[in-house]
CSV table of C-alpha atoms and ligand atoms in Angstrom, one decimal:
chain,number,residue,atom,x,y,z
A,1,UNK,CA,-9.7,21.1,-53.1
A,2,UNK,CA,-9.2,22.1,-49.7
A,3,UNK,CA,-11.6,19.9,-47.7
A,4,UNK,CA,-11.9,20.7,-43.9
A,5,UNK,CA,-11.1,17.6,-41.5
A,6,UNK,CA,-14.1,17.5,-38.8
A,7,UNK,CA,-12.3,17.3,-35.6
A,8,UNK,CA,-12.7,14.0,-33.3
A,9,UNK,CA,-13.0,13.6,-29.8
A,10,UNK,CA,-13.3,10.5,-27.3
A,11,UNK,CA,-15.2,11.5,-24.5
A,12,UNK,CA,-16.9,8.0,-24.9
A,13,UNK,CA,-17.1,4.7,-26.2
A,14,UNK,CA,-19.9,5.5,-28.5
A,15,UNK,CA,-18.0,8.5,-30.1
A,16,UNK,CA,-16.2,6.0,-31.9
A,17,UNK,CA,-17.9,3.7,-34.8
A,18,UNK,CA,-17.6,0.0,-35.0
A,19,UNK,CA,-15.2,0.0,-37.9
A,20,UNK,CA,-13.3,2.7,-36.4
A,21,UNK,CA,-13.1,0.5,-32.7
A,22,UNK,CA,-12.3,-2.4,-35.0
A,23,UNK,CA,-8.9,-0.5,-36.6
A,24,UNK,CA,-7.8,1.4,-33.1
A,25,UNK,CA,-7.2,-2.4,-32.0
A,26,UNK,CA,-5.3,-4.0,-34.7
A,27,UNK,CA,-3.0,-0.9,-35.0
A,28,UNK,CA,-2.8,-1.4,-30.9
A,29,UNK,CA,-1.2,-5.0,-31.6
A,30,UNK,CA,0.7,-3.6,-34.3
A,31,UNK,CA,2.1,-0.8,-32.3
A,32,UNK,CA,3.0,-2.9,-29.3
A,33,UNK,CA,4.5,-5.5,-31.7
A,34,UNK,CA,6.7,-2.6,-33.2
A,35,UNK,CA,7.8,-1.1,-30.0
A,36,UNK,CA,8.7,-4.8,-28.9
A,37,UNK,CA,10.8,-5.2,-32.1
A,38,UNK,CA,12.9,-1.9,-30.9
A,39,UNK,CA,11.4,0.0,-33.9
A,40,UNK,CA,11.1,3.8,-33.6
A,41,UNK,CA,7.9,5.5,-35.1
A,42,UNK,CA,7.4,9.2,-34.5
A,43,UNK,CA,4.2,10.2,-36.5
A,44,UNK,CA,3.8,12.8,-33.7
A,45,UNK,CA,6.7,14.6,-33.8
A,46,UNK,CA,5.9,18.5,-32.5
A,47,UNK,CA,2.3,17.7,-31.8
A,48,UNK,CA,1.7,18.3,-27.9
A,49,UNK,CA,-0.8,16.9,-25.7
A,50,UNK,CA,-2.2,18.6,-22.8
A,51,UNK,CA,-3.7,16.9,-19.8
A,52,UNK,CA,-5.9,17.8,-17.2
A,53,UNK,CA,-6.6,16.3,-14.0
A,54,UNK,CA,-9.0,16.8,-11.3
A,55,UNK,CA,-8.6,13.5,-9.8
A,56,UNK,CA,-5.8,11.4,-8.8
A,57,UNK,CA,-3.9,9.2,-11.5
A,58,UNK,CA,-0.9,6.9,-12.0
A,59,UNK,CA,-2.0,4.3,-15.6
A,60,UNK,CA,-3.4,7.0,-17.7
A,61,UNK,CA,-0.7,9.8,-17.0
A,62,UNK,CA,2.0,7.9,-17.1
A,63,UNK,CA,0.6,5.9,-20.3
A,64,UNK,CA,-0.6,8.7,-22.2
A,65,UNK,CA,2.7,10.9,-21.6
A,66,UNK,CA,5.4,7.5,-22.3
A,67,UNK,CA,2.8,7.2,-25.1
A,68,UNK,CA,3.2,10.6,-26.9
A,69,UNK,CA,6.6,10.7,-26.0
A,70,UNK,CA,7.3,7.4,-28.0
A,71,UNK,CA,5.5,8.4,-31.1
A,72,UNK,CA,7.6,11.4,-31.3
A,73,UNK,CA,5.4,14.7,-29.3
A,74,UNK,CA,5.3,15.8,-26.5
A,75,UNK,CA,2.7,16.2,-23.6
A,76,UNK,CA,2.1,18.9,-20.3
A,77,UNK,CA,0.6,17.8,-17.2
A,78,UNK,CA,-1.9,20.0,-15.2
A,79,UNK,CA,-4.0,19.8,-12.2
A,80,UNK,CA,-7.3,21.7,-12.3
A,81,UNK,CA,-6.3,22.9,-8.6
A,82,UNK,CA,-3.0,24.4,-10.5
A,83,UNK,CA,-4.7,25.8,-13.3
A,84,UNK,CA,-7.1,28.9,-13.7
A,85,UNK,CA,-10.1,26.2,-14.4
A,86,UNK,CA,-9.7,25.8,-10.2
A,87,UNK,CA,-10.0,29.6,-9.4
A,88,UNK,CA,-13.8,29.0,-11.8
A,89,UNK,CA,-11.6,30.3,-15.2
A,90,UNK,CA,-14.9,29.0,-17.3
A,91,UNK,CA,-14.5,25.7,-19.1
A,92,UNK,CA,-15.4,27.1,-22.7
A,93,UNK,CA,-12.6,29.9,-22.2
A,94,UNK,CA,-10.0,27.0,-20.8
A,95,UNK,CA,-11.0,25.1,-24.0
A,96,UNK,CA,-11.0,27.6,-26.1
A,97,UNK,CA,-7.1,28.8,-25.6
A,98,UNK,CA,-5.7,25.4,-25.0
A,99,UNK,CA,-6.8,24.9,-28.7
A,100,UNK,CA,-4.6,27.3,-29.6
A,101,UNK,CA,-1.4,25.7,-27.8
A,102,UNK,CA,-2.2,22.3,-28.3
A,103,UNK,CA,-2.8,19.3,-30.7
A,104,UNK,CA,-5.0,17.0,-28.8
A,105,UNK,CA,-6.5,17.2,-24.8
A,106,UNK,CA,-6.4,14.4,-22.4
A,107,UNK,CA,-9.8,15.5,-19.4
A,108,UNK,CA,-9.8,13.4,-16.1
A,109,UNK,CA,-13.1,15.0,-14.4
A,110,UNK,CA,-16.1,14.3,-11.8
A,111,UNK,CA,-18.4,15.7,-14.5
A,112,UNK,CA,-19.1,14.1,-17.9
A,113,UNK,CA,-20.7,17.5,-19.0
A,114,UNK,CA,-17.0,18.9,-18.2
A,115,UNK,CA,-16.0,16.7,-20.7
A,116,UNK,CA,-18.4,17.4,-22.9
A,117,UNK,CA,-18.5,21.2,-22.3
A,118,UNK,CA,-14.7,20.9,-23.1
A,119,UNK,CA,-15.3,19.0,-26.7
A,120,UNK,CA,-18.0,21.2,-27.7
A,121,UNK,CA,-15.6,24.3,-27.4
A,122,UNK,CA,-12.3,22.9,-28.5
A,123,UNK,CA,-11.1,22.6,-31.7
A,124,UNK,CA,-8.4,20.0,-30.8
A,125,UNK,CA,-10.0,16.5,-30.0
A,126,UNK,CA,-10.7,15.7,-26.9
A,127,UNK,CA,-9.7,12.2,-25.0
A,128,UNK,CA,-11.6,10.9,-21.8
A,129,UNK,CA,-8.9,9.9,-19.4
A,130,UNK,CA,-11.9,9.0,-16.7
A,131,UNK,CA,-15.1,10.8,-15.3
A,132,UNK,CA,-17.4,10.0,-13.3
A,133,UNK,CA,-19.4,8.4,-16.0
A,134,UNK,CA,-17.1,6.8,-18.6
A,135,UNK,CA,-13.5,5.2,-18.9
A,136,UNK,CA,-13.2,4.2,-22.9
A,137,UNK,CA,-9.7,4.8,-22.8
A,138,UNK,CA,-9.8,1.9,-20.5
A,139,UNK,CA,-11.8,-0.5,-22.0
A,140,UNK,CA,-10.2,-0.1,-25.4
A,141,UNK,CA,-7.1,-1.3,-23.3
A,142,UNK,CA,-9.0,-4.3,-22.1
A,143,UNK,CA,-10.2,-5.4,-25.4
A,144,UNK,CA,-6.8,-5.4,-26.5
A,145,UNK,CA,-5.5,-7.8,-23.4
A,146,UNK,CA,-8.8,-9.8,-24.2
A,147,UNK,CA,-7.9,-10.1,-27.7
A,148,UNK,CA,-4.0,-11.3,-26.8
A,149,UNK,CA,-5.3,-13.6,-24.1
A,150,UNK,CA,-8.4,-15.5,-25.7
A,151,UNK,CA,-7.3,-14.8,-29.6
A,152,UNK,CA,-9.9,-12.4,-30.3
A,153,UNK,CA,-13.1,-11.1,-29.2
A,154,UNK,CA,-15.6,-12.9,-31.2
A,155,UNK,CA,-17.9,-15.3,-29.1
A,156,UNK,CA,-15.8,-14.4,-26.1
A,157,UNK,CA,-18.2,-14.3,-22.5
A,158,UNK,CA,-17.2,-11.4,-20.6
A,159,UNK,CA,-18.8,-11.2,-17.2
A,160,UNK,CA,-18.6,-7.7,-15.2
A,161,UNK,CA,-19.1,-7.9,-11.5
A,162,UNK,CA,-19.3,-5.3,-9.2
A,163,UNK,CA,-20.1,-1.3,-9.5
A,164,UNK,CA,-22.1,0.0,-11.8
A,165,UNK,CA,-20.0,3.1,-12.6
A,166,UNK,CA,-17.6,4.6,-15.3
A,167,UNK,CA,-16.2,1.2,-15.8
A,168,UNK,CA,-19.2,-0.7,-16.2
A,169,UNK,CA,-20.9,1.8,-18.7
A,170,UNK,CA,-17.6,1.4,-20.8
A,171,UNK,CA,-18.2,-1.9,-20.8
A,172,UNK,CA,-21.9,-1.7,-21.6
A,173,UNK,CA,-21.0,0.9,-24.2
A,174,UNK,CA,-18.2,-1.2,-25.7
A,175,UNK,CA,-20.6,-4.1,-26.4
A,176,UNK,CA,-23.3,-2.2,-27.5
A,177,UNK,CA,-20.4,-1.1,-30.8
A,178,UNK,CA,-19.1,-4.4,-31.0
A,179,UNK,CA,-22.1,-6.9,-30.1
A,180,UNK,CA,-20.1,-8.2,-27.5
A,181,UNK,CA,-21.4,-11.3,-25.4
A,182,UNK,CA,-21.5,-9.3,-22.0
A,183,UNK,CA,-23.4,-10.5,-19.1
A,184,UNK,CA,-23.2,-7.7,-15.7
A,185,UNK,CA,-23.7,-7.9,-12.5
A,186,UNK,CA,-24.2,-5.2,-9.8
A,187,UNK,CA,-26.1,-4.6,-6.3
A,188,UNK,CA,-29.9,-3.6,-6.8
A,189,UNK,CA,-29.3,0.1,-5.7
A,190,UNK,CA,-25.8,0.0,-8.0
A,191,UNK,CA,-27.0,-0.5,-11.5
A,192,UNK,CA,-25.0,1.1,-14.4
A,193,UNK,CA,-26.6,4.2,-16.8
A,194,UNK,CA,-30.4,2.5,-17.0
A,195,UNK,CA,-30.6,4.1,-20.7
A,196,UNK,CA,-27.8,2.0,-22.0
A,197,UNK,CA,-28.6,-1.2,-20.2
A,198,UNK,CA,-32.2,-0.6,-21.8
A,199,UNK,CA,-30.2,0.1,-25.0
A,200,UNK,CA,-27.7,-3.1,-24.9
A,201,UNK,CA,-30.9,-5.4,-24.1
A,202,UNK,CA,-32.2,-5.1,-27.7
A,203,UNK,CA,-28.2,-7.2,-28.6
A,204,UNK,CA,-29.2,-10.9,-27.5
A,205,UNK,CA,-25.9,-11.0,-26.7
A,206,UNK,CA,-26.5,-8.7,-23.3
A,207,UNK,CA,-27.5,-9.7,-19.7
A,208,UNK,CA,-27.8,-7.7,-16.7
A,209,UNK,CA,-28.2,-9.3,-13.3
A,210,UNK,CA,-28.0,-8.9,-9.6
A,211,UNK,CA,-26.7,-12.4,-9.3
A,212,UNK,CA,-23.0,-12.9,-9.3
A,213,UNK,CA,-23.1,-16.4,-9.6
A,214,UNK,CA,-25.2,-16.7,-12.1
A,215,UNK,CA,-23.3,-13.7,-14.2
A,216,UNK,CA,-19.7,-16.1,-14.3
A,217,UNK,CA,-21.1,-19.1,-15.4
A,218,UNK,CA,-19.2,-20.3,-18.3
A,219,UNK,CA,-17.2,-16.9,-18.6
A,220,UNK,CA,-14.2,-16.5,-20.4
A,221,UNK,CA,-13.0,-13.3,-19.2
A,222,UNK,CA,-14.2,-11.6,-15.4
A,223,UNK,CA,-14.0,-8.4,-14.8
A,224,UNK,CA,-14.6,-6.3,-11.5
A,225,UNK,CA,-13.3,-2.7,-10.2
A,226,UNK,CA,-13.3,-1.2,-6.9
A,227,UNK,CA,-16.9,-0.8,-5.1
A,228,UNK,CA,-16.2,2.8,-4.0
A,229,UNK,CA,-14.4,5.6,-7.0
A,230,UNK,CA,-13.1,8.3,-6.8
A,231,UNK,CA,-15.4,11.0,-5.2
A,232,UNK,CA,-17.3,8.7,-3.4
A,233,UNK,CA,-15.4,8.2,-0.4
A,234,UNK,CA,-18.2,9.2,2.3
A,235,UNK,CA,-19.8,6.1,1.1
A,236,UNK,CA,-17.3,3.7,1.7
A,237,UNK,CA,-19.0,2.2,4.6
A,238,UNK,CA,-22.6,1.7,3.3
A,239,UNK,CA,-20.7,0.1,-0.4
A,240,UNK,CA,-18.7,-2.0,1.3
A,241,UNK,CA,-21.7,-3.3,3.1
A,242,UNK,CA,-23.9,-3.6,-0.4
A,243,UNK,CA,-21.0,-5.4,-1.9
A,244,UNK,CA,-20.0,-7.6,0.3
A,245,UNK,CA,-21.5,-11.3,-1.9
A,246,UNK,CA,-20.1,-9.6,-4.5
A,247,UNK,CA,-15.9,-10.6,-4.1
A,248,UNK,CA,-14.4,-12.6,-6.7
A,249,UNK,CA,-12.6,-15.3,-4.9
A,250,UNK,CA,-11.7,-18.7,-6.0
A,251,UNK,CA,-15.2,-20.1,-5.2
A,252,UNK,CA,-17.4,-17.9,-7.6
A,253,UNK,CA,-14.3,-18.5,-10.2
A,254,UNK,CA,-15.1,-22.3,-10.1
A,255,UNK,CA,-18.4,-21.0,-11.9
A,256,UNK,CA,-16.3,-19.8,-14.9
A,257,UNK,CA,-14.5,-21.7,-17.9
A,258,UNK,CA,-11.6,-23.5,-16.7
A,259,UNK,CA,-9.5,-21.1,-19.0
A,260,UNK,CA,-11.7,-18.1,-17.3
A,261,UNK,CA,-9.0,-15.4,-17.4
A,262,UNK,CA,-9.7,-12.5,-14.9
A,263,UNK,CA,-9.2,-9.3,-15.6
A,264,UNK,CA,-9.0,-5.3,-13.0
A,265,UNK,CA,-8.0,-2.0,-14.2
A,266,UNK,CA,-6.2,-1.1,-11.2
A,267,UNK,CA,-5.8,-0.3,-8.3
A,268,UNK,CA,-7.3,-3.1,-6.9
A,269,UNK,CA,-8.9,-3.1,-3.3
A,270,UNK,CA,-7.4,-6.8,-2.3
A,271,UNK,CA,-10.3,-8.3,0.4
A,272,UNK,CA,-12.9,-6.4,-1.5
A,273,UNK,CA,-13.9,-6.4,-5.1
A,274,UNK,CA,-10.9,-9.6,-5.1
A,275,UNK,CA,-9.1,-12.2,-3.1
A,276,UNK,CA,-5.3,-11.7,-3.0
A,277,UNK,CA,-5.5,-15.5,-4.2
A,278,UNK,CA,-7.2,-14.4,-7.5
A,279,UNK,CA,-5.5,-11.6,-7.7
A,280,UNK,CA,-2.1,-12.8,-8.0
A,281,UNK,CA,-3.4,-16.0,-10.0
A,282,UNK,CA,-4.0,-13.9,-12.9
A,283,UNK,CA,-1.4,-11.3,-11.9
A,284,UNK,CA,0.4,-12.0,-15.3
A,285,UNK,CA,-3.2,-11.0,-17.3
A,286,UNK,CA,-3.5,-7.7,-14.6
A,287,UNK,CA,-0.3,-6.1,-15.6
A,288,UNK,CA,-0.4,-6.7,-19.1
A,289,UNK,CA,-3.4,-5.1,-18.7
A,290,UNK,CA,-2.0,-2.1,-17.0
A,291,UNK,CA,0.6,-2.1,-19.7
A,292,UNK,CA,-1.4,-2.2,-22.6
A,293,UNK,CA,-2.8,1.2,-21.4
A,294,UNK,CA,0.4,2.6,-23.5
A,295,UNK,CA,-0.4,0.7,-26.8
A,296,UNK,CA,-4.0,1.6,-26.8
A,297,UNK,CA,-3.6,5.0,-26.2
A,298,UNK,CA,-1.1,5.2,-28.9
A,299,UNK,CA,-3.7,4.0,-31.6
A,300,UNK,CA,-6.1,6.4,-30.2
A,301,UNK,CA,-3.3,9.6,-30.4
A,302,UNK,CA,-2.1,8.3,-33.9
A,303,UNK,CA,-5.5,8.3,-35.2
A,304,UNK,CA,-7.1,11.1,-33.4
A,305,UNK,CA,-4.1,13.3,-34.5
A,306,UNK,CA,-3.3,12.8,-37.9
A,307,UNK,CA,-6.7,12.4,-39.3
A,308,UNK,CA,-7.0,16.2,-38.1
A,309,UNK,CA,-3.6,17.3,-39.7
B,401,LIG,N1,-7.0,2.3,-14.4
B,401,LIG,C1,-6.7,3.6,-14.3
B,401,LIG,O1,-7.3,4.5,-15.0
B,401,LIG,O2,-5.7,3.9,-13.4
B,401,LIG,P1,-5.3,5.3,-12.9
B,401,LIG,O3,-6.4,5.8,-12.0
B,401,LIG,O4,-4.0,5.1,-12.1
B,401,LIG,O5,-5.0,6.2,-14.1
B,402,LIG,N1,-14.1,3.2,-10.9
B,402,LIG,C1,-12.7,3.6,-10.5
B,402,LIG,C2,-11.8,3.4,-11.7
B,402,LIG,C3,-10.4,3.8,-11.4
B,402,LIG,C4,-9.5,3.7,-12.6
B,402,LIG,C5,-12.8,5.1,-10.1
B,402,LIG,O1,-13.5,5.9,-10.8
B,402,LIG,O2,-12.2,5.5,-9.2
């Protein structure tokens, strides 16, 4: 019988279900252990992904390109500015004909609704590199150095402090799927996505504060990002002003498990969101953080590719 495979896309945590988050990170570990081991593994060989950028990048272009590369395919890097999509080519249309090139599509946007416009039309999945709402690719990452670090993610305390923005609503997203314990902490007029905060509530194992102090205590893993993204430069000032209680330096750390590990997706604004003490403290847990960008994403192509083919 020829049954037809119903395409996948990742333009969110919650695209994905438990069991499925569940398998993406133990074939991470497995991945990363087999490209340690010098072990070549090309399930990917002529599949091509396409990117597409409207914002600035280094991690996830230069993960997910190594990344398909390794597992045999190969990938093509545009900017929206470069492409017809910035002279108003309609998304749908864009969509529509990279589907007929490609094997899987890698979006960076402002706009979630991009994002989503994009997977509605495409008949290739669709991968979330960043928008303005979500970064999944980003927090499957994390889990993964979480899991490395503290042996698992089970009963682990994760504390977010800062911005509520794409990274945070990953976060919330990711413990809504996986009931983790996940306490966050932003500035009144900085909340994440209301709906899934409201949503996360009904897991016990989810807190939302305005009090930094009161979000590390007994942590095992702390997380923060930068208080202004991308696009929101004009703001800088006022955020900087909003945020300012909320740094994570040594003397909220002493708040946390002694083992606390501390955790930033990069780049890092050093004498803002973090100390240059506490950065380079946990430098070691930072960078394998960075690199386990390229293991994750792996999983995610693997899966979201041959499941399709
Ligand atoms: N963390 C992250 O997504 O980094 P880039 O903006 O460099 O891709
Ligand atoms: N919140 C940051 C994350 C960068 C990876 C931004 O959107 O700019």
């Amino acid at each position: 019988m020829n049954r037809k495979v119903v395409k996948r896309d990742f333009t969110r945590f919650l695209d994905i279900t438990e069991k499925e988050a569940r398998y993406l990170l133990k074939r991470a570990v497995l991945l990363k252990k087999m490209k340690k081991s010098g072990s070549k593994y090309k399930p990917l060989k002529d599949k091509t992904l396409a990117m597409i950028f409207e914002k600035a990048s280094t991690r996830t272009r230069v993960s997910f390109e190594v990344g398909m590369r390794e597992l045999g395919g190969n990938s093509i890097f545009l900017t929206a500015q470069e492409s017809q999509i910035g002279r108003g080519e309609p998304v749908k249309d864009t969509a529509r004909v990279l589907s007929r090139y490609t094997d899987v599509i890698v979006l960076r946007t402002y706009s979630q609704r991009t994002i989503e416009e994009f997977a509605q039309w495409s008949t290739v999945p669709i991968i979330n590199g960043l928008s303005d709402l979500y970064h999944p690719c980003q927090i499957l990452s994390d889990l993964l150095t979480i899991t490395e670090f503290k042996g698992g993610i089970k009963d682990i305390n994760i504390a977010y402090i800062g911005d509520g923005n794409n990274i945070a609503n990953s976060w919330i997203e990711a413990a809504i799927l996986l009931k983790l314990n996940l306490v966050v902490a932003t500035p009144p007029g900085y909340k994440p996505e209301w709906t899934l905060v409201e949503r996360a509530k009904k897991n016990n194992n989810f807190h939302f504060t305005h009090d930094p102090q009161n979000a590390i205590q007994g942590a095992d893993v702390v997380n923060t990002d930068v208080w202004v993204s991308m696009g929101q430069e004009k703001e800088s000032r006022k955020r900087k002003k909003a945020f300012a209680s909320y740094t994570v330096n040594e003397k909220l750390l002493q708040r946390a498990k002694q083992d606390v590990i501390i955790m930033h997706c990069l780049p890092a604004h050093r004498g803002e969101e973090i100390t240059e003490e506490v950065f380079e403290r946990f430098q070691q847990v930072i960078f394998s953080q960075a690199e386990n960008r390229l293991h994750a994403q792996k999983a995610l192509l693997e899966w979201i590719i041959t499941r399709n083919s």
